[in-house]
Amino acid sequence: MKKFKDIPTYVIFSLSLITVMVSCTDLTEVPYSELSDENFLNTDEEISAAIGEAYAQLRNFQDFGNMWAVYCTADEVAIVGRTGGDWAGDGQDQQMTDHTWISNNRFFTGTWYSFFGGVNTANRIIYQLEQIDADFYQNSIAELKTIRALWYLWLIDMWGNVPIVDEFDVPQDFLPATSSRQDVYSFIESEILDNQSYLSRDNDTSTYGKVNYWTAKAILAKLYLNAEVYTGTPQLQKALDVINEIIDSGRFLLTNTYQENFVSQNENSPEAIFSIPFDEIYTQWEWFLPLVTLHYSSQATFNMTEQPWNGLSVQTDFFALYEDEDIRKEANFLWGPQFTATGEPLIDPGYEQDPAIDGDPHVNFTPEFQSLYLTSRQSGARIIKWEIEIGSSGHLSSDFFVFRFTDILLMKAEILWRMNPASTEALELVNRIRDRAQVEPFSSLTADKLLNERGRELFMEGWRRSDLIRYNQYREPTIFRPYVSDEYRELFPIPHDVIGANPNLIQNPGY
Amino acid sequence: MGGNTDWMDEITRTAISQVHNLSLSGGASNTTFRASLNYRNVDGVLRNSGFERLNGRLNILHKALDDRLSINLNLAATSSESDLAFSQAFQYAITMPPTAPIISRDSYYKKYDGYFQSEVYDLYNPVAIIEQNKNVHTSSRMLYNIEMRYDLLDNLTASLRLTEDKSEGTNNYYISKYSFYGDGLNRNGLANGGNSNSNNELLESMINYTKWMHDLNIDLMGGYSYQSHTNESLSVTAGNFLTDSFENYNLGAAGDFASGEASASSFKENYKVIAFLGRINLNYDHTYFLSTSYRREGSTRFGSGNQWGNFFGISAGADLANLVDITNINQLKIRSSYGVTGALPGESYLSQQRYGPGSGYVLNDGEWTRSYTPISNPNPNLKWETKSEFDVGIDFSLFNDRLSGSLDYYKSVTNDALVALDVPVPPNLFNSTLLNAGELENEGIEAMIEFQAINQAKFNWAVRLTYSTYSTILNSLSIGNLDYGVRDIGGLPAPLAGNIVRVREGKPLGQLIGWQYEGVDENGQYIIKDINGDGQIDVNDYTVIGNGQPKGEIGLTNSFSFGNFDASFFLRGVYGHDLVNLNRTIFEQISRISSYNLVNTKYFNSDYQGRAAYNSYYVEDASFFKLDNFTIGYNFNFVDNAILSSARIYVSGRNLFYITDYSGVDPEPRYSYQDNVLIPGVEPLDSWVTTRSFTIGLNLSF
């Protein structure tokens, strides 16, 4: 123990310590587990990680939350309410399919945020690259602007009139205003035309999963094909010109079989014009269609490591579009009595939830339903278009082709037919696709034949809604919606919360 | 299904708890000490839940240099182990049908280790949840505190305080490979192990000058304080085990590392708060009081240029009893104060644009590489939230202090209140940013009266009555062009849809909205009031159907002593608030009886055949009056030289009864929902039941 006489020195020491501390007013905030503007984007690897985010966000198109807006409002698939209460909550899931949705339907809100999140990300990285060296990064900036144009292609199709935001450095209280569908159309067109020359024309591993010149052309092809819907003025010749440029490049080929485009290792398909890569591990929980569509008990059919949710099913009318010999029917759907991987009958332990509706415990996927809002746990054909490997977790490894060569060929057939309904080239193109599907060739083309061939071939590839509207069939009755829906349903409502936060947005008519 | 299960009974128990205390004190003339040890072992009402805690304290006070120097050393250590179990078990005990058995012999349920499971959305056997799985948290905390005071002059004192408060916690979480709940079966066993620690440092130095000049006392103080807070955590989650035996104690055995499904996270943050402060207290003849204070405070959590804030306070008072001599008045003090204080955001780094690995990976030239994305919308303008409060009050004491009390009126305005608001997308990446957007106004009165009703040698009775009212008005939530106006927020849980609360600038907080219930029609559907009279029932017919904020609170304490016996009880009431009874909206529906248990309160109406629904029928007045606490004790007397100097034995009870009309789990007001204070008035689905508890205790002094 210190002697008392030592203590005054100790006190003096403490007092001088006080003086030192008083001068300490440093309030620099140091993040330890995150990067700040100061220590990010300093190396090529960091810049590549930043640009990568614009691509990673494109996977949101296949995000579970966007399934309703992207797929369920058309006639392909639906989330039906099941006995026992699954998927049968407030009815918002089903309102997407029978076209009775309201403006605060939660699915529109999520999809709006997700798509405009992609726009923000592209804007941010463009801004950051411009700050570093706009000339040096010109090619990357062109790529990012093409990604942004792709988001706007989806936005013009679903909402039509949306704000065009192409800047990142805006005030905190910036409230962008709605632009007309015509202006959005012109924006997409000029963005592609201004930037396409900076994009790579290569189509190899280095450009796989990246937007290149051909992606930009495919965006233009879709924009021009739907120009009449978007602007009132058809642009068939422009559409035909860009489609011919893609075809004539010789870089893309039709595969021998339909299925090879949807296997787990589909990245080598010569049909892929622009693909969003997925992987069971690297992109887990970003695309898990098998979990969404298969019955709980189907876990035993594929020896899956996770139990599926018994959700998404194929609509009865759409299922009926396929002839029995069409190889795409078995490739796309799972129906009939179900068995385990070892061939035992598959049993639904919960069938007695409502025996009057559920019937036999042996799982049997019937293409028919009792109703959209309440049906048995076993009704509906299920979706197996993308390969479900035995023993998988239900997360897909197949890449999602946004633009596929078959689609381009069918678009060409449609344009030629629209220009001349007797076009033999159009007929031959469609029959090439039918021949691969092992169905009888058509002897002539009609609107219905073209629309439904696209439907059968491009099932759940993200174009059915757009195709139906272009053929003026979107509002026609289906089994789930036995009436013609209102014209304003062809555009989605600006979500309630989104308008609440930005009074400069104008709601689409009808809502 | 053949079962007959009382699920709530199966997951709960009569819980027994023990507390043991030991304290000693002593010392010589210059050095005194006090030490104590406390052990607590508490069983939770939920089976397999509870905690054990050991707590030790040591306090040494040393005086030197003719008492001019004093050194006070405090050490405190705590360690505890908590079995948190799974509070969701309560929710499923309410919703699981009583016809479901706990265990099924059917071979189908072998995969669940024999536990029955319904396999419908969001429904799990609650007994299986708590018996199969583990959720244990351990923590330890060390507090070091040293305070030195030195009288430089007779009236001038310098003091220095150094504190270090370190705590550490570990998480030990394991979901069995047979558990349907928590992904155990899907992941083939799922373990989480992690630890977190925090370190808070404080340095405070003060100089104090105090002097009487005739009748005036001057007390001056100036000082500096420096606080640094550091938090760190590390967590690993992995599944796919051969056996349940390891729980979370052999994470390397998880198959997830090879398959790439394991996940790990670690984190560190630091923030600082630095302040310079000064205070002047004047006291004239113990009759007039005046005090002013000033504080300049800075924090790392704000944007550059906004880090420092200036705060001040002033208060004045006078004791009228010293001025006029009125019989029976011992004290009659009037006082008033006005002051401005500041508040920090709850998180660090919000002013900065930050990046981290976001959506995950991207395919670059055939290789998957990480992509980086912003973590939040940055707010470089983030600044101090300030609250200015005005208070006027009176303290009185009459009849030789037999009757005393106080009455206060206060009004405060919070400016630049920190709120996470919906911001427009586009242009933002995320739809919420923490903004200094709020202006709130609080107003209320607080009254207290205490009366020594009987004050005799053998019998004492004292009554204390408290009463308070409050109201909160939201003046504004707008900033710049971001005009808030009126918004409906607080999403109802699935399968319901819509929002619970309407936030409107200029109106009180907590306006519960929805459809107005008018009855049930012949088809078994609700009749809803057509508020706007357009013949349609839609969102435009929402109206205010409740108030989530209480209007006031009343408390009554009675204490007695009668010879060696003593007793006290505390009654408390809160009134004027409504609660949304979410359990009823979803589970009191006959249409869901095939899968879920029926909640059956006095409001149950079997005429209604529809789905889960929300309207004014599910919003209930939750005013209540309750017996919070009751204690009765006996004191033993000992002769002077006995080993024991005193002893007391007592019995006490908590939450003994409620008087309320509310049919839910707990009528206490809820001030936030989904962590959002703009959404008061919702009883969430997983509310813990309030438990009645009894304690028997023995205090011994040596």
mmCIF file of C-alpha atoms in Angstrom, chain B residues 376-562:
data_model
loop_
_atom_site.group_PDB
_atom_site.id
_atom_site.type_symbol
_atom_site.label_atom_id
_atom_site.label_comp_id
_atom_site.label_asym_id
_atom_site.label_seq_id
_atom_site.Cartn_x
_atom_site.Cartn_y
_atom_site.Cartn_z
ATOM 1 C CA SER B 376 -28.851 1.450 -45.896
ATOM 2 C CA ASN B 377 -29.914 4.736 -47.431
ATOM 3 C CA PRO B 378 -27.281 7.092 -45.989
ATOM 4 C CA ASN B 379 -28.445 10.249 -44.262
ATOM 5 C CA PRO B 380 -25.493 12.669 -44.199
ATOM 6 C CA ASN B 381 -27.751 15.304 -42.578
ATOM 7 C CA LEU B 382 -28.401 13.212 -39.472
ATOM 8 C CA LYS B 383 -28.391 15.453 -36.389
ATOM 9 C CA TRP B 384 -29.390 15.559 -32.706
ATOM 10 C CA GLU B 385 -32.993 15.001 -31.769
ATOM 11 C CA THR B 386 -33.870 17.708 -29.244
ATOM 12 C CA LYS B 387 -36.546 17.823 -26.615
ATOM 13 C CA SER B 388 -37.521 21.038 -24.836
ATOM 14 C CA GLU B 389 -39.576 20.534 -21.753
ATOM 15 C CA PHE B 390 -41.415 22.984 -19.555
ATOM 16 C CA ASP B 391 -42.564 21.958 -16.112
ATOM 17 C CA VAL B 392 -44.378 23.811 -13.340
ATOM 18 C CA GLY B 393 -45.119 22.182 -10.045
ATOM 19 C CA ILE B 394 -45.788 22.438 -6.384
ATOM 20 C CA ASP B 395 -44.547 20.330 -3.436
ATOM 21 C CA PHE B 396 -46.336 20.539 -0.140
ATOM 22 C CA SER B 397 -46.213 19.021 3.292
ATOM 23 C CA LEU B 398 -48.836 19.696 5.951
ATOM 24 C CA PHE B 399 -49.677 18.832 9.556
ATOM 25 C CA ASN B 400 -46.178 17.907 10.671
ATOM 26 C CA ASP B 401 -45.533 16.074 7.420
ATOM 27 C CA ARG B 402 -48.517 13.798 7.888
ATOM 28 C CA LEU B 403 -49.985 14.882 4.587
ATOM 29 C CA SER B 404 -47.630 15.562 1.733
ATOM 30 C CA GLY B 405 -47.694 15.548 -1.992
ATOM 31 C CA SER B 406 -46.856 17.155 -5.273
ATOM 32 C CA LEU B 407 -48.591 18.314 -8.414
ATOM 33 C CA ASP B 408 -46.858 18.879 -11.747
ATOM 34 C CA TYR B 409 -47.870 20.011 -15.178
ATOM 35 C CA TYR B 410 -45.491 19.413 -18.031
ATOM 36 C CA LYS B 411 -45.384 20.068 -21.720
ATOM 37 C CA SER B 412 -42.595 19.037 -24.010
ATOM 38 C CA VAL B 413 -41.860 19.409 -27.686
ATOM 39 C CA THR B 414 -39.517 17.035 -29.461
ATOM 40 C CA ASN B 415 -37.942 18.526 -32.558
ATOM 41 C CA ASP B 416 -35.954 16.779 -35.264
ATOM 42 C CA ALA B 417 -37.222 13.507 -33.798
ATOM 43 C CA LEU B 418 -35.379 10.532 -35.243
ATOM 44 C CA VAL B 419 -37.840 8.349 -37.108
ATOM 45 C CA ALA B 420 -37.402 5.705 -39.785
ATOM 46 C CA LEU B 421 -39.726 6.957 -42.519
ATOM 47 C CA ASP B 422 -40.978 5.589 -45.797
ATOM 48 C CA VAL B 423 -39.061 7.430 -48.487
ATOM 49 C CA PRO B 424 -39.756 7.360 -52.213
ATOM 50 C CA VAL B 425 -38.417 4.499 -54.359
ATOM 51 C CA PRO B 426 -37.197 5.653 -56.827
ATOM 52 C CA PRO B 427 -34.819 7.438 -56.302
ATOM 53 C CA ASN B 428 -33.825 5.576 -53.113
ATOM 54 C CA LEU B 429 -32.550 2.022 -52.947
ATOM 55 C CA PHE B 430 -34.427 1.155 -49.740
ATOM 56 C CA ASN B 431 -37.894 2.360 -48.834
ATOM 57 C CA SER B 432 -36.935 3.540 -45.354
ATOM 58 C CA THR B 433 -34.421 6.115 -44.062
ATOM 59 C CA LEU B 434 -33.773 7.375 -40.537
ATOM 60 C CA LEU B 435 -34.609 11.065 -40.776
ATOM 61 C CA ASN B 436 -34.853 13.988 -38.330
ATOM 62 C CA ALA B 437 -38.422 14.401 -39.451
ATOM 63 C CA GLY B 438 -40.585 14.308 -36.368
ATOM 64 C CA GLU B 439 -42.116 16.966 -34.195
ATOM 65 C CA LEU B 440 -44.038 15.606 -31.231
ATOM 66 C CA GLU B 441 -45.803 17.298 -28.384
ATOM 67 C CA ASN B 442 -46.345 15.691 -25.002
ATOM 68 C CA GLU B 443 -48.500 17.103 -22.264
ATOM 69 C CA GLY B 444 -49.729 15.826 -18.952
ATOM 70 C CA ILE B 445 -50.077 16.178 -15.230
ATOM 71 C CA GLU B 446 -48.559 14.122 -12.457
ATOM 72 C CA ALA B 447 -49.985 14.178 -8.954
ATOM 73 C CA MET B 448 -48.978 12.396 -5.788
ATOM 74 C CA ILE B 449 -50.449 12.517 -2.330
ATOM 75 C CA GLU B 450 -49.248 10.650 0.738
ATOM 76 C CA PHE B 451 -51.108 10.434 4.029
ATOM 77 C CA GLN B 452 -49.969 8.926 7.324
ATOM 78 C CA ALA B 453 -53.502 7.908 8.259
ATOM 79 C CA ILE B 454 -52.628 6.270 11.554
ATOM 80 C CA ASN B 455 -49.368 6.863 13.286
ATOM 81 C CA GLN B 456 -49.272 5.150 16.645
ATOM 82 C CA ALA B 457 -46.712 3.104 18.512
ATOM 83 C CA LYS B 458 -48.382 -0.242 17.766
ATOM 84 C CA PHE B 459 -50.186 0.515 14.543
ATOM 85 C CA ASN B 460 -49.221 2.463 11.434
ATOM 86 C CA TRP B 461 -51.088 2.956 8.228
ATOM 87 C CA ALA B 462 -49.857 5.023 5.306
ATOM 88 C CA VAL B 463 -51.620 5.614 2.003
ATOM 89 C CA ARG B 464 -50.000 6.890 -1.155
ATOM 90 C CA LEU B 465 -51.988 7.798 -4.230
ATOM 91 C CA THR B 466 -50.460 8.696 -7.594
ATOM 92 C CA TYR B 467 -52.212 9.891 -10.704
ATOM 93 C CA SER B 468 -50.871 10.879 -14.079
ATOM 94 C CA THR B 469 -52.248 11.741 -17.488
ATOM 95 C CA TYR B 470 -50.500 12.036 -20.809
ATOM 96 C CA SER B 471 -51.188 12.734 -24.417
ATOM 97 C CA THR B 472 -48.906 12.718 -27.420
ATOM 98 C CA ILE B 473 -49.673 14.775 -30.483
ATOM 99 C CA LEU B 474 -47.725 14.236 -33.637
ATOM 100 C CA ASN B 475 -47.214 17.714 -35.061
ATOM 101 C CA SER B 476 -45.173 16.729 -38.081
ATOM 102 C CA LEU B 477 -43.333 13.904 -39.791
ATOM 103 C CA SER B 478 -42.324 15.914 -42.827
ATOM 104 C CA ILE B 479 -38.886 17.070 -43.893
ATOM 105 C CA GLY B 480 -38.161 19.198 -46.950
ATOM 106 C CA ASN B 481 -40.262 18.011 -49.881
ATOM 107 C CA LEU B 482 -40.907 14.721 -48.118
ATOM 108 C CA ASP B 483 -44.413 15.552 -47.020
ATOM 109 C CA TYR B 484 -45.856 12.943 -44.665
ATOM 110 C CA GLY B 485 -49.508 13.956 -44.535
ATOM 111 C CA VAL B 486 -51.627 10.948 -43.605
ATOM 112 C CA ARG B 487 -50.385 7.381 -43.872
ATOM 113 C CA ASP B 488 -51.636 3.999 -42.789
ATOM 114 C CA ILE B 489 -48.861 1.844 -41.372
ATOM 115 C CA GLY B 490 -48.291 -1.275 -39.302
ATOM 116 C CA GLY B 491 -49.107 -4.267 -41.484
ATOM 117 C CA LEU B 492 -51.404 -6.899 -40.006
ATOM 118 C CA PRO B 493 -49.825 -10.362 -39.879
ATOM 119 C CA ALA B 494 -50.671 -12.909 -42.591
ATOM 120 C CA PRO B 495 -53.252 -14.073 -43.468
ATOM 121 C CA LEU B 496 -54.752 -10.682 -42.663
ATOM 122 C CA ALA B 497 -54.018 -7.678 -44.834
ATOM 123 C CA GLY B 498 -54.084 -3.950 -44.349
ATOM 124 C CA ASN B 499 -52.707 -1.570 -41.793
ATOM 125 C CA ILE B 500 -53.474 -1.029 -38.131
ATOM 126 C CA VAL B 501 -52.616 2.575 -37.449
ATOM 127 C CA ARG B 502 -53.354 5.845 -39.213
ATOM 128 C CA VAL B 503 -50.602 8.381 -38.656
ATOM 129 C CA ARG B 504 -51.855 11.881 -39.322
ATOM 130 C CA GLU B 505 -49.882 15.045 -38.730
ATOM 131 C CA GLY B 506 -51.495 17.240 -36.087
ATOM 132 C CA LYS B 507 -53.326 14.332 -34.461
ATOM 133 C CA PRO B 508 -52.605 12.132 -31.447
ATOM 134 C CA LEU B 509 -50.458 9.050 -31.910
ATOM 135 C CA GLY B 510 -52.097 5.651 -31.899
ATOM 136 C CA GLN B 511 -55.226 6.042 -34.007
ATOM 137 C CA LEU B 512 -56.271 2.459 -34.730
ATOM 138 C CA ILE B 513 -58.120 2.234 -38.011
ATOM 139 C CA GLY B 514 -60.185 -0.327 -39.841
ATOM 140 C CA TRP B 515 -63.729 -1.200 -40.744
ATOM 141 C CA GLN B 516 -66.559 -0.467 -38.339
ATOM 142 C CA TYR B 517 -68.293 -3.706 -37.309
ATOM 143 C CA GLU B 518 -72.099 -3.664 -37.342
ATOM 144 C CA GLY B 519 -73.037 -7.329 -37.028
ATOM 145 C CA VAL B 520 -73.126 -10.599 -38.945
ATOM 146 C CA ASP B 521 -75.449 -11.131 -41.907
ATOM 147 C CA GLU B 522 -77.512 -14.234 -42.780
ATOM 148 C CA ASN B 523 -74.644 -15.594 -44.917
ATOM 149 C CA GLY B 524 -72.309 -15.578 -41.947
ATOM 150 C CA GLN B 525 -70.318 -12.570 -43.173
ATOM 151 C CA TYR B 526 -69.569 -9.348 -41.335
ATOM 152 C CA ILE B 527 -71.771 -6.324 -41.912
ATOM 153 C CA ILE B 528 -69.420 -3.367 -42.231
ATOM 154 C CA LYS B 529 -70.454 0.250 -41.951
ATOM 155 C CA ASP B 530 -70.356 2.009 -45.311
ATOM 156 C CA ILE B 531 -68.653 5.120 -43.993
ATOM 157 C CA ASN B 532 -68.518 7.063 -47.261
ATOM 158 C CA GLY B 533 -71.945 5.797 -48.340
ATOM 159 C CA ASP B 534 -70.868 4.764 -51.853
ATOM 160 C CA GLY B 535 -72.508 1.350 -51.575
ATOM 161 C CA GLN B 536 -69.120 -0.396 -51.544
ATOM 162 C CA ILE B 537 -67.045 -1.663 -48.660
ATOM 163 C CA ASP B 538 -63.396 -0.937 -49.371
ATOM 164 C CA VAL B 539 -60.339 0.825 -47.944
ATOM 165 C CA ASN B 540 -62.196 4.118 -48.202
ATOM 166 C CA ASP B 541 -64.508 2.946 -45.420
ATOM 167 C CA TYR B 542 -61.711 2.703 -42.861
ATOM 168 C CA THR B 543 -62.371 4.833 -39.838
ATOM 169 C CA VAL B 544 -60.805 5.344 -36.419
ATOM 170 C CA ILE B 545 -61.860 2.332 -34.349
ATOM 171 C CA GLY B 546 -59.626 2.688 -31.331
ATOM 172 C CA ASN B 547 -56.916 4.543 -29.493
ATOM 173 C CA GLY B 548 -53.652 2.780 -28.778
ATOM 174 C CA GLN B 549 -52.388 5.301 -26.207
ATOM 175 C CA PRO B 550 -53.578 5.260 -22.590
ATOM 176 C CA LYS B 551 -55.091 8.444 -21.192
ATOM 177 C CA GLY B 552 -53.838 8.043 -17.666
ATOM 178 C CA GLU B 553 -52.562 5.893 -14.888
ATOM 179 C CA ILE B 554 -53.502 5.616 -11.238
ATOM 180 C CA GLY B 555 -51.591 3.912 -8.410
ATOM 181 C CA LEU B 556 -52.530 3.218 -4.803
ATOM 182 C CA THR B 557 -50.106 1.934 -2.175
ATOM 183 C CA ASN B 558 -51.174 0.986 1.311
ATOM 184 C CA SER B 559 -48.682 0.003 3.983
ATOM 185 C CA PHE B 560 -49.382 -1.131 7.505
ATOM 186 C CA SER B 561 -47.420 -2.170 10.494
ATOM 187 C CA PHE B 562 -48.981 -3.775 13.517
#
